[in-house]
Short mmCIF file of C-alpha atoms in Angstrom, two decimals:
data_model
loop_
_atom_site.label_atom_id
_atom_site.label_comp_id
_atom_site.label_asym_id
_atom_site.label_seq_id
_atom_site.Cartn_x
_atom_site.Cartn_y
_atom_site.Cartn_z
CA MET A 516 -3.03 59.34 57.68
CA ASN A 517 -0.91 60.60 60.58
CA ALA A 518 -0.64 64.12 59.17
CA LEU A 519 -4.41 64.50 59.40
CA ARG A 520 -4.60 63.40 63.01
CA PRO A 521 -4.25 66.87 64.69
CA LEU A 522 -7.04 68.20 62.46
CA ARG A 523 -9.25 65.24 63.36
CA VAL A 524 -8.62 65.77 67.07
CA LEU A 525 -9.59 69.46 66.76
CA LEU A 526 -12.73 68.62 64.83
CA ALA A 527 -13.55 65.90 67.35
CA VAL A 528 -13.82 68.50 70.09
CA VAL A 529 -16.59 70.25 68.16
CA LEU A 530 -18.28 67.12 66.86
CA GLY A 531 -18.08 65.47 70.25
CA LEU A 532 -20.69 67.95 71.42
CA VAL A 533 -23.00 66.54 68.77
CA ALA A 534 -22.29 62.98 69.87
CA GLY A 535 -22.88 63.90 73.50
CA GLY A 536 -26.15 65.55 72.57
CA LEU A 537 -27.24 62.35 70.86
CA GLY A 538 -26.60 60.38 74.03
CA TYR A 539 -23.53 58.50 72.83
CA GLY A 540 -21.03 59.92 75.28
CA GLY A 541 -18.43 59.34 72.56
CA TRP A 542 -16.92 61.25 69.68
CA LEU A 543 -17.71 61.65 66.03
CA VAL A 544 -14.40 62.07 64.26
CA LEU A 545 -14.29 63.57 60.81
CA ARG A 546 -12.45 61.35 58.39
CA PRO A 547 -11.91 61.70 54.66
CA SER A 548 -13.34 58.97 52.47
CA VAL A 549 -10.85 56.24 51.65
CA ASP A 550 -10.26 55.25 48.01
CA THR A 551 -7.58 52.71 47.05
CA ILE A 552 -8.98 51.86 43.60
CA GLY A 553 -6.07 51.65 41.17
CA ARG A 554 -3.53 52.31 43.92
CA VAL A 555 -2.81 48.78 45.10
CA GLY A 556 0.22 47.10 43.55
CA PHE A 557 -0.82 43.46 44.18
CA GLU A 558 2.77 42.47 44.81
CA HIS A 559 2.26 39.69 47.35
CA PRO A 560 0.88 36.19 46.83
CA LEU A 561 -2.25 35.64 48.89
CA ARG A 562 -1.38 33.85 52.10
CA VAL A 563 -3.63 30.84 52.70
CA PRO A 564 -4.08 29.92 56.37
CA PRO A 565 -2.95 26.33 56.94
CA LEU A 566 -5.49 23.65 57.72
CA ALA A 567 -5.43 22.98 61.45
CA GLU A 568 -3.78 19.73 62.45
CA SER A 569 -5.97 17.27 64.30
CA THR A 570 -5.98 13.75 65.69
CA VAL A 571 -8.82 11.28 66.21
CA ASP A 572 -8.78 9.65 69.64
CA GLY A 573 -9.99 6.20 70.61
CA GLY A 574 -13.51 7.49 71.12
CA GLY A 575 -13.71 8.78 67.57
CA VAL A 576 -13.38 12.43 68.64
CA ARG A 577 -11.45 14.75 66.33
CA ARG A 578 -9.22 16.88 68.54
CA PHE A 579 -7.75 20.26 67.72
CA ALA A 580 -5.47 22.50 69.78
CA LEU A 581 -5.31 26.28 69.59
CA ASP A 582 -2.78 28.48 71.37
CA ALA A 583 -3.65 32.19 71.52
CA ARG A 584 -0.39 34.08 71.80
CA PRO A 585 1.39 37.36 70.99
CA GLY A 586 3.67 37.58 67.99
CA VAL A 587 5.33 39.90 65.51
CA SER A 588 4.25 40.17 61.86
CA ASP A 589 5.58 41.98 58.79
CA PHE A 590 2.83 43.37 56.55
CA GLY A 591 5.21 45.71 54.77
CA HIS A 592 5.19 48.46 57.41
CA GLY A 593 8.00 47.15 59.60
CA ARG A 594 7.54 45.02 62.70
CA THR A 595 3.91 44.89 63.79
CA ALA A 596 2.94 43.55 67.20
CA THR A 597 0.10 41.09 66.61
CA TRP A 598 -1.86 38.29 68.25
CA GLY A 599 -2.68 34.96 66.63
CA TYR A 600 -3.68 31.35 67.13
CA ASN A 601 -0.82 28.85 66.64
CA GLY A 602 1.14 31.64 64.97
CA ALA A 603 1.75 35.37 64.95
CA TYR A 604 -1.45 36.44 63.17
CA LEU A 605 -4.90 34.94 62.52
CA GLY A 606 -5.29 31.20 62.98
CA PRO A 607 -5.47 27.92 61.08
CA THR A 608 -8.61 26.84 59.27
CA LEU A 609 -10.51 24.10 61.09
CA ARG A 610 -12.17 21.67 58.68
CA VAL A 611 -14.85 19.36 60.09
CA LYS A 612 -17.60 17.12 58.74
CA GLN A 613 -21.26 16.65 59.45
CA GLY A 614 -21.79 14.11 62.21
CA GLU A 615 -18.22 14.36 63.51
CA LYS A 616 -17.44 14.63 67.20
CA VAL A 617 -15.08 17.55 67.78
CA ARG A 618 -13.03 18.81 70.71
CA VAL A 619 -10.90 21.97 70.74
CA ASP A 620 -8.47 22.73 73.55
CA VAL A 621 -7.64 26.44 73.72
CA HIS A 622 -4.57 27.59 75.65
CA ASN A 623 -4.39 31.27 76.54
CA GLY A 624 -0.83 32.48 76.11
CA LEU A 625 -1.96 36.12 76.13
CA PRO A 626 -1.50 38.68 78.91
CA ASP A 627 -5.30 39.17 79.05
CA ALA A 628 -8.26 36.87 79.61
CA THR A 629 -9.94 35.70 76.40
CA THR A 630 -12.52 33.28 75.03
CA VAL A 631 -13.05 31.58 71.69
CA HIS A 632 -16.54 31.91 70.21
CA TRP A 633 -17.52 29.51 67.41
CA HIS A 634 -19.44 31.95 65.26
CA GLY A 635 -22.26 30.20 63.41
CA MET A 636 -21.67 26.81 65.01
CA HIS A 637 -24.62 24.90 66.44
CA LEU A 638 -23.33 23.71 69.81
CA PRO A 639 -24.21 23.68 73.52
CA ALA A 640 -24.20 27.03 75.31
CA GLY A 641 -21.39 25.85 77.58
CA ALA A 642 -19.14 25.33 74.53
CA ASP A 643 -20.14 28.53 72.73
CA GLY A 644 -17.29 30.67 74.09
CA GLY A 645 -19.35 33.61 75.30
CA PRO A 646 -18.09 36.23 77.76
CA ALA A 647 -19.32 34.37 80.85
CA ASN A 648 -16.60 31.73 80.53
CA PRO A 649 -13.24 33.53 80.31
CA ILE A 650 -9.96 31.67 79.90
CA ARG A 651 -7.45 33.36 82.17
CA PRO A 652 -3.83 33.99 81.11
CA GLY A 653 -1.95 30.70 81.22
CA GLY A 654 -5.18 28.71 81.43
CA THR A 655 -6.85 26.29 79.03
CA GLY A 656 -10.48 26.02 77.98
CA THR A 657 -12.18 23.18 76.15
CA ALA A 658 -15.13 23.13 73.75
CA ALA A 659 -16.63 19.81 72.67
CA TRP A 660 -19.63 19.12 70.46
CA THR A 661 -21.00 17.00 67.63
CA VAL A 662 -21.17 18.74 64.26
CA ASN A 663 -24.88 18.77 63.48
CA GLN A 664 -25.36 21.25 60.65
CA PRO A 665 -24.94 21.29 56.89
CA ALA A 666 -21.96 22.47 54.85
CA ALA A 667 -21.10 26.07 55.73
CA THR A 668 -18.37 28.68 56.16
CA LEU A 669 -18.06 29.65 59.83
CA TRP A 670 -15.38 31.36 61.87
CA TYR A 671 -13.94 31.70 65.34
CA HIS A 672 -12.84 34.76 67.29
CA PRO A 673 -12.54 36.05 70.85
CA HIS A 674 -15.61 37.16 72.80
CA PRO A 675 -14.31 38.49 76.15
CA ASP A 676 -16.42 40.93 78.09
CA GLY A 677 -15.61 44.45 76.89
CA ARG A 678 -12.37 43.55 75.05
CA THR A 679 -13.54 41.89 71.84
CA GLU A 680 -12.76 44.72 69.42
CA GLU A 681 -9.20 45.05 70.74
CA GLN A 682 -8.44 41.32 70.55
CA VAL A 683 -9.89 40.81 67.07
CA TYR A 684 -8.15 43.93 65.77
CA LYS A 685 -4.81 42.56 66.99
CA GLY A 686 -5.35 39.48 64.84
CA LEU A 687 -7.35 36.81 66.66
CA ALA A 688 -9.65 35.19 64.09
CA GLY A 689 -9.83 32.08 61.93
CA MET A 690 -12.14 30.19 59.60
CA VAL A 691 -14.09 26.98 60.15
CA ILE A 692 -15.29 24.95 57.16
CA VAL A 693 -18.06 22.38 57.61
CA ASP A 694 -18.05 19.85 54.79
CA GLY A 695 -21.30 18.26 53.63
CA SER A 696 -22.51 15.86 50.99
CA GLY A 697 -24.94 16.04 48.06
CA PRO A 698 -24.66 18.73 45.37
CA ALA A 699 -22.16 20.62 47.54
CA ALA A 700 -19.59 17.99 46.66
CA ASP A 701 -19.60 19.27 43.06
CA LEU A 702 -18.50 22.76 44.06
CA PRO A 703 -14.78 23.61 44.01
CA SER A 704 -13.40 22.11 47.21
CA GLN A 705 -9.61 21.77 46.90
CA TYR A 706 -8.50 23.97 49.77
CA GLY A 707 -5.97 26.60 48.78
CA VAL A 708 -6.29 25.77 45.07
CA ASP A 709 -9.86 26.37 43.87
CA ASP A 710 -11.48 26.81 47.30
CA LEU A 711 -10.04 29.81 49.13
CA PRO A 712 -10.67 31.53 52.44
CA VAL A 713 -10.78 35.29 51.88
CA ILE A 714 -10.60 36.90 55.35
CA VAL A 715 -10.93 40.66 54.83
CA GLN A 716 -9.87 43.16 57.50
CA ASP A 717 -9.19 46.88 57.50
CA LYS A 718 -6.27 48.28 59.46
CA GLY A 719 -4.48 51.50 60.21
CA PHE A 720 -0.70 51.55 60.65
CA GLU A 721 1.37 53.84 62.83
CA ASP A 722 4.77 55.15 61.79
CA ASN A 723 6.46 52.48 63.93
CA GLY A 724 4.65 49.70 62.04
CA ASN A 725 2.14 48.82 64.73
CA PHE A 726 -1.59 48.78 64.20
CA GLY A 727 -3.10 52.17 64.90
CA VAL A 728 -6.53 53.64 65.18
CA PRO A 729 -7.11 56.16 62.38
CA ASN A 730 -9.98 57.71 64.38
CA PRO A 731 -8.09 57.94 67.68
CA LEU A 732 -10.92 59.27 69.85
CA GLY A 733 -13.27 56.53 68.73
CA GLY A 734 -15.83 56.51 65.93
CA THR A 735 -19.53 55.92 65.86
CA LEU A 736 -18.99 52.43 64.46
CA GLY A 737 -15.55 51.62 65.79
CA ILE A 738 -12.20 51.37 64.06
CA LEU A 739 -12.20 52.15 60.33
CA GLY A 740 -8.82 51.47 58.75
CA ASP A 741 -7.45 52.76 55.45
CA THR A 742 -5.49 49.62 54.50
CA LEU A 743 -6.90 46.16 53.75
CA LEU A 744 -5.37 42.85 54.70
CA VAL A 745 -6.66 39.63 53.14
CA ASN A 746 -5.64 36.54 55.12
CA GLY A 747 -3.02 38.85 56.63
CA THR A 748 -1.65 39.86 53.20
CA GLU A 749 -1.52 43.46 52.00
CA GLY A 750 -1.88 43.95 48.24
CA PRO A 751 -2.55 40.24 47.52
CA PHE A 752 -2.83 38.38 44.25
CA LEU A 753 -4.14 34.85 43.71
CA ASP A 754 -2.88 32.57 40.95
CA VAL A 755 -5.96 30.78 39.59
CA THR A 756 -5.44 27.42 37.88
CA SER A 757 -9.05 26.27 37.34
CA SER A 758 -11.95 27.61 35.28
CA LEU A 759 -14.01 28.19 38.43
CA VAL A 760 -12.75 29.40 41.78
CA ARG A 761 -14.68 29.44 45.05
CA LEU A 762 -14.05 32.40 47.34
CA ARG A 763 -15.26 32.11 50.94
CA LEU A 764 -15.61 35.79 51.82
CA LEU A 765 -15.43 36.52 55.54
CA ASN A 766 -15.76 40.04 56.88
CA ALA A 767 -13.52 39.85 59.95
CA SER A 768 -13.22 43.62 60.25
CA THR A 769 -14.27 45.12 63.55
CA ALA A 770 -16.74 47.66 62.13
CA ARG A 771 -16.65 48.04 58.34
CA SER A 772 -19.10 46.72 55.75
CA TYR A 773 -17.99 45.75 52.24
CA LEU A 774 -19.84 45.68 48.93
CA PHE A 775 -17.85 43.14 46.95
CA ALA A 776 -17.81 43.32 43.14
CA PHE A 777 -15.30 42.84 40.32
CA SER A 778 -13.40 45.52 38.45
CA ASP A 779 -14.93 44.54 35.09
CA GLY A 780 -18.47 44.24 36.46
CA ARG A 781 -18.64 40.51 35.81
CA SER A 782 -21.36 38.40 37.36
CA PHE A 783 -20.70 35.51 39.72
CA ASP A 784 -22.71 32.88 41.54
CA LEU A 785 -23.56 33.42 45.20
CA VAL A 786 -23.88 29.85 46.47
CA GLY A 787 -23.81 30.21 50.25
CA THR A 788 -24.20 32.63 53.13
CA ASP A 789 -23.67 32.42 56.90
CA GLY A 790 -25.57 29.23 57.70
CA GLY A 791 -24.85 27.22 54.58
CA LEU A 792 -25.69 26.86 50.92
CA LEU A 793 -28.61 28.58 49.23
CA ALA A 794 -31.26 26.40 47.61
CA ALA A 795 -29.97 27.49 44.19
CA PRO A 796 -27.15 29.72 42.93
CA TYR A 797 -27.98 33.43 42.76
CA ARG A 798 -26.42 35.22 39.82
CA THR A 799 -25.36 38.73 40.74
CA ASP A 800 -22.56 41.24 40.23
CA ARG A 801 -22.22 42.42 43.85
CA ILE A 802 -22.76 41.22 47.41
CA GLU A 803 -22.73 43.23 50.64
CA VAL A 804 -21.07 41.59 53.63
CA SER A 805 -21.27 43.33 57.00
CA THR A 806 -19.08 42.57 60.01
CA GLY A 807 -19.26 38.87 60.90
CA GLU A 808 -21.16 37.80 57.77
CA ARG A 809 -19.91 35.31 55.20
CA ALA A 810 -20.64 34.84 51.49
CA GLU A 811 -19.47 31.99 49.27
CA ILE A 812 -19.11 32.99 45.62
CA ILE A 813 -18.09 31.04 42.51
CA VAL A 814 -16.17 33.08 39.91
CA ALA A 815 -15.56 31.95 36.32
CA MET A 816 -12.13 32.74 34.86
CA LYS A 817 -10.69 32.70 31.34
CA PRO A 818 -7.08 31.69 30.58
CA GLY A 819 -4.57 34.49 31.02
CA GLU A 820 -6.95 37.15 32.32
CA ARG A 821 -6.64 39.32 35.39
CA VAL A 822 -9.49 40.82 37.37
CA VAL A 823 -9.69 42.63 40.72
CA LEU A 824 -12.09 41.94 43.54
CA ARG A 825 -13.14 45.32 44.87
CA SER A 826 -15.31 46.82 47.58
CA LEU A 827 -17.61 49.53 46.28
CA PRO A 828 -19.16 52.17 48.55
CA PRO A 829 -21.70 50.14 50.55
CA ASN A 830 -23.96 53.11 51.29
CA PRO A 831 -22.94 56.10 49.16
CA ASP A 832 -26.32 57.85 49.54
CA GLY A 833 -26.58 57.45 53.31
CA GLY A 834 -25.90 61.09 54.15
CA THR A 835 -22.83 62.69 55.72
CA VAL A 836 -22.88 60.64 58.91
CA VAL A 837 -22.98 57.33 57.07
CA ARG A 838 -20.52 58.34 54.35
CA GLN A 839 -17.91 60.08 56.45
CA PHE A 840 -18.17 58.63 59.92
CA GLN A 841 -19.29 55.10 59.04
CA GLY A 842 -17.25 54.37 55.91
CA GLY A 843 -20.27 54.22 53.59
CA GLY A 844 -18.45 56.10 50.84
CA ASP A 845 -15.15 54.20 50.95
CA ARG A 846 -13.78 52.13 48.03
CA PHE A 847 -11.05 49.49 48.06
CA ASP A 848 -9.10 47.22 45.76
CA VAL A 849 -9.14 43.92 47.65
CA LEU A 850 -7.60 41.01 45.72
CA GLN A 851 -6.31 40.43 42.20
CA LEU A 852 -7.13 37.13 40.48
CA ARG A 853 -4.54 36.03 37.90
CA ALA A 854 -5.61 33.19 35.63
CA ALA A 855 -2.96 30.81 34.30
CA ALA A 856 -2.43 30.46 30.56
CA ALA A 857 -4.20 27.09 30.71
CA LEU A 858 -6.95 26.32 33.23
CA SER A 859 -8.13 22.93 34.39
CA PRO A 860 -11.86 22.47 33.75
CA SER A 861 -14.21 22.69 36.73
CA ARG A 862 -17.53 20.96 37.16
CA PRO A 863 -20.44 23.29 36.41
CA VAL A 864 -22.21 24.85 39.38
CA PRO A 865 -25.21 22.65 40.22
CA ALA A 866 -28.64 24.20 39.59
CA HIS A 867 -29.78 22.79 42.93
CA LEU A 868 -27.45 23.26 45.89
CA ALA A 869 -29.31 22.32 49.07
CA ASP A 870 -32.71 21.65 50.53
CA VAL A 871 -33.56 24.70 52.63
CA ALA A 872 -36.53 23.62 54.74
CA ARG A 873 -38.58 26.65 55.71
CA LEU A 874 -39.52 27.27 59.31
CA ASP A 875 -43.29 27.52 59.81
CA PRO A 876 -44.28 31.01 61.02
CA ALA A 877 -47.73 29.90 62.16
CA GLY A 878 -48.06 30.36 65.91
CA ALA A 879 -44.49 31.64 66.27
CA VAL A 880 -43.73 33.36 69.60
CA PRO A 881 -43.30 37.10 68.86
CA ARG A 882 -40.42 39.16 70.26
CA THR A 883 -39.29 42.69 69.46
CA PHE A 884 -35.80 44.19 69.75
CA GLU A 885 -35.09 47.91 69.35
CA LEU A 886 -31.50 48.86 68.53
CA ALA A 887 -30.55 52.39 69.57
CA ASN A 888 -27.96 54.29 71.62
CA ARG A 889 -25.72 51.21 71.85
CA ALA A 890 -28.43 49.39 73.75
CA ILE A 891 -31.09 46.79 72.96
CA ASN A 892 -34.60 47.58 74.17
CA GLY A 893 -33.08 50.42 76.16
CA GLN A 894 -30.82 48.16 78.22
CA LYS A 895 -27.09 47.57 78.26
CA MET A 896 -25.72 44.06 78.67
CA ALA A 897 -25.77 42.65 82.22
CA MET A 898 -24.17 39.27 82.85
CA ASP A 899 -26.60 38.40 85.63
CA ARG A 900 -29.75 39.35 83.66
CA VAL A 901 -31.58 36.98 81.34
CA ASP A 902 -33.32 38.94 78.58
CA VAL A 903 -35.01 36.10 76.71
CA VAL A 904 -36.10 32.66 77.87
CA ALA A 905 -36.74 30.46 74.82
CA THR A 906 -38.19 26.96 74.82
CA ARG A 907 -36.35 24.32 72.85
CA ASP A 908 -38.01 23.29 69.56
CA VAL A 909 -40.46 26.22 69.63
CA THR A 910 -40.36 28.61 66.66
CA GLU A 911 -40.16 32.33 67.48
CA ARG A 912 -40.50 35.45 65.33
CA TRP A 913 -37.93 38.08 66.29
CA THR A 914 -38.53 41.57 64.91
CA ILE A 915 -35.34 43.66 64.97
CA HIS A 916 -35.70 47.41 64.42
CA ASN A 917 -32.76 49.74 63.92
CA ASP A 918 -34.18 52.88 65.51
CA ASP A 919 -30.89 54.76 65.22
CA PHE A 920 -29.06 57.19 62.95
CA MET A 921 -26.24 54.71 62.36
CA GLN A 922 -25.84 51.24 60.92
CA HIS A 923 -26.04 48.19 63.17
CA ASN A 924 -26.15 44.48 62.56
CA PHE A 925 -27.52 41.61 64.58
CA HIS A 926 -25.91 38.27 65.43
CA LEU A 927 -27.49 35.40 67.34
CA HIS A 928 -25.47 32.61 68.98
CA GLY A 929 -26.44 28.96 69.18
CA THR A 930 -28.67 28.59 66.15
CA ARG A 931 -29.28 29.70 62.62
CA PHE A 932 -32.34 31.69 61.58
CA GLN A 933 -34.34 32.55 58.48
CA VAL A 934 -35.32 36.01 57.32
CA ALA A 935 -39.10 36.24 57.01
CA ALA A 936 -39.27 39.88 55.90
CA LEU A 937 -37.14 42.97 55.41
CA ASN A 938 -39.03 46.27 55.78
CA GLY A 939 -42.31 44.46 55.20
CA ARG A 940 -41.24 42.74 52.01
CA ALA A 941 -40.04 39.25 51.15
CA PRO A 942 -36.28 38.98 51.66
CA PRO A 943 -33.99 39.32 48.62
CA PRO A 944 -32.12 36.19 47.42
CA PRO A 945 -28.96 36.83 49.51
CA LEU A 946 -31.18 36.66 52.62
CA SER A 947 -33.14 33.61 51.47
CA GLY A 948 -30.91 30.97 53.09
CA TRP A 949 -29.87 30.22 56.64
CA LYS A 950 -28.29 33.19 58.40
CA ASP A 951 -26.79 34.03 61.79
CA THR A 952 -25.90 37.70 61.19
CA VAL A 953 -27.91 40.37 59.37
CA ASN A 954 -27.18 44.00 58.51
CA LEU A 955 -29.57 46.80 59.44
CA ARG A 956 -29.32 50.26 57.96
CA PRO A 957 -30.92 53.14 59.87
CA GLY A 958 -34.67 52.57 60.05
CA ASP A 959 -34.55 48.97 58.86
CA ARG A 960 -36.95 46.46 60.35
CA ILE A 961 -36.15 42.79 59.81
CA GLU A 962 -38.22 39.79 60.88
CA LEU A 963 -36.42 36.56 61.74
CA LEU A 964 -37.76 33.06 62.29
CA VAL A 965 -35.70 31.57 65.13
CA ARG A 966 -35.80 28.05 66.51
CA PHE A 967 -33.39 26.65 69.09
CA THR A 968 -32.98 22.89 68.74
CA ASP A 969 -31.03 20.06 70.43
CA TYR A 970 -29.58 21.95 73.38
CA ALA A 971 -31.31 23.25 76.50
CA ASP A 972 -29.32 24.56 79.45
CA PRO A 973 -31.00 26.63 82.16
CA THR A 974 -27.60 27.54 83.66
CA THR A 975 -25.81 29.06 80.65
CA ALA A 976 -26.85 31.77 78.19
CA TYR A 977 -26.29 32.33 74.52
CA MET A 978 -25.68 35.91 73.35
CA TYR A 979 -27.38 38.13 70.81
CA HIS A 980 -25.78 41.43 69.92
CA CYS A 981 -24.75 44.00 67.40
CA HIS A 982 -21.68 42.49 65.74
CA LEU A 983 -19.94 45.83 65.34
CA PHE A 984 -17.37 44.98 67.98
CA LYS A 985 -17.26 48.42 69.57
CA HIS A 986 -21.03 48.37 70.08
CA GLU A 987 -20.88 44.85 71.51
CA ASP A 988 -18.13 45.93 73.91
CA ASN A 989 -20.19 48.98 74.89
CA GLY A 990 -23.08 46.76 75.99
CA MET A 991 -25.26 46.37 72.88
CA MET A 992 -25.87 42.75 73.77
CA GLY A 993 -28.40 40.53 75.51
CA GLN A 994 -28.70 36.98 76.82
CA VAL A 995 -31.04 34.18 75.82
CA VAL A 996 -31.39 31.00 77.85
CA VAL A 997 -32.89 27.92 76.20
CA ILE A 998 -34.91 25.60 78.43
CA ASP A 999 -37.10 22.53 78.15
CA PRO A 1000 -40.72 22.83 79.29
CA GLY A 1001 -40.89 22.91 83.09
CA GLN A 1002 -37.27 23.96 83.61
CA GLN A 1003 -36.41 27.06 85.65
CA VAL A 1004 -33.60 29.41 84.68
CA SER A 1005 -30.68 29.33 87.10
CA LEU A 1006 -27.69 31.14 85.63
CA THR A 1007 -24.30 29.96 86.81
CA HIS A 1008 -22.32 32.97 87.97
CA HIS A 1009 -18.69 33.18 86.97
CA HIS A 1010 -15.83 35.29 88.25
CA HIS A 1011 -14.73 37.75 85.62
CA PRO A 1012 -11.38 39.35 84.98
#
């Protein structure tokens, strides 16, 4: 990797002229495709983040505490300077239940201001952890809410103004599991045994062991690493002891998309996406997960076998820009599953998983969002500008168009949404459930049914943005304020670091 860096810098000078001509003011950096298929030794047991400790106070509130702090980690490249929550890298998994009152106290032990955003959580705007409410170094922030959403795989990560990519890349991220009832109870649910978080991140390493940036002058998407970590483990294997195993796939990379499949081409059941369980299992042999998205899959194993979870090229036919500069042609070995000689039997996957009530599109308020040039509708993010005023309990139809030569995706805070159409057609099964993040290839047009419920706050905004962290940091983000009828927007202004 390092030997190629002078060549990349030279090529960047030439290609930067192209980027400047396209209005990006950045650099396109030539990078060879990455291929680790068959080259990963799988020598390290998969680390499983611990479940976060909690207490229940006299008011019935479950309380968690997170401490964001610097640390040192060993991924096999020497001493790596990292950031983590309650540890050196990543954070504990928070497990909560429907109907539970929750409070999280976040102490900032970092040298920089930060926030904690509860990605996918339905909660008041003031608890959402957006960039308008920074926690200064040495300070503490609090988020409190009642869990009012079905079983789902969510996550948490920083969301400071302009510094999100850097802080996530250093290691600040963790999973949140919302437990529900009904058919979901029959799915594998023994954490760390047959129910596993699989937090996938790509990294580059410098000669001194620290995280590096393989495209040092910046890429069109952001950082694209050549080494994968899963739950902070390089080259991981998982000992499987049951006939079915549930993998909660989380793409916590800062820019890369993955197309997950197995080395033998086996099929698996997709049972859940961002906002919760699908109505029924979807049998498939691959699932694409872009930055910020989640996918819950159930994999059947036979005694004694081994199989590798891989990422295939997510967009191999996307042209030179997509393949070379955006990682569309890259392939990775991700995680090896090793089945024990004898496996405990698992309950079969239920044919019906959840009731997914459809939002009614009739009379929905239309809105259009154009994604291009790291801006939305031609505007960069401004903390004192409200881009959308939505009325609580009113359904809206958001049409998102990627009018750009590069991939983007779209994440909305504060609520889940449903995909009404993708490029004029009914959404495919992986987009049939509740979502909060969707991928858009160049030219894609996606229609979302959006409805904000429960919380109205004329003083505090939710965010919507491209979830490629570099693009978000560069201003590809807007603000939506949710009001009740008759309320007037009055944003509270904060002092920013």
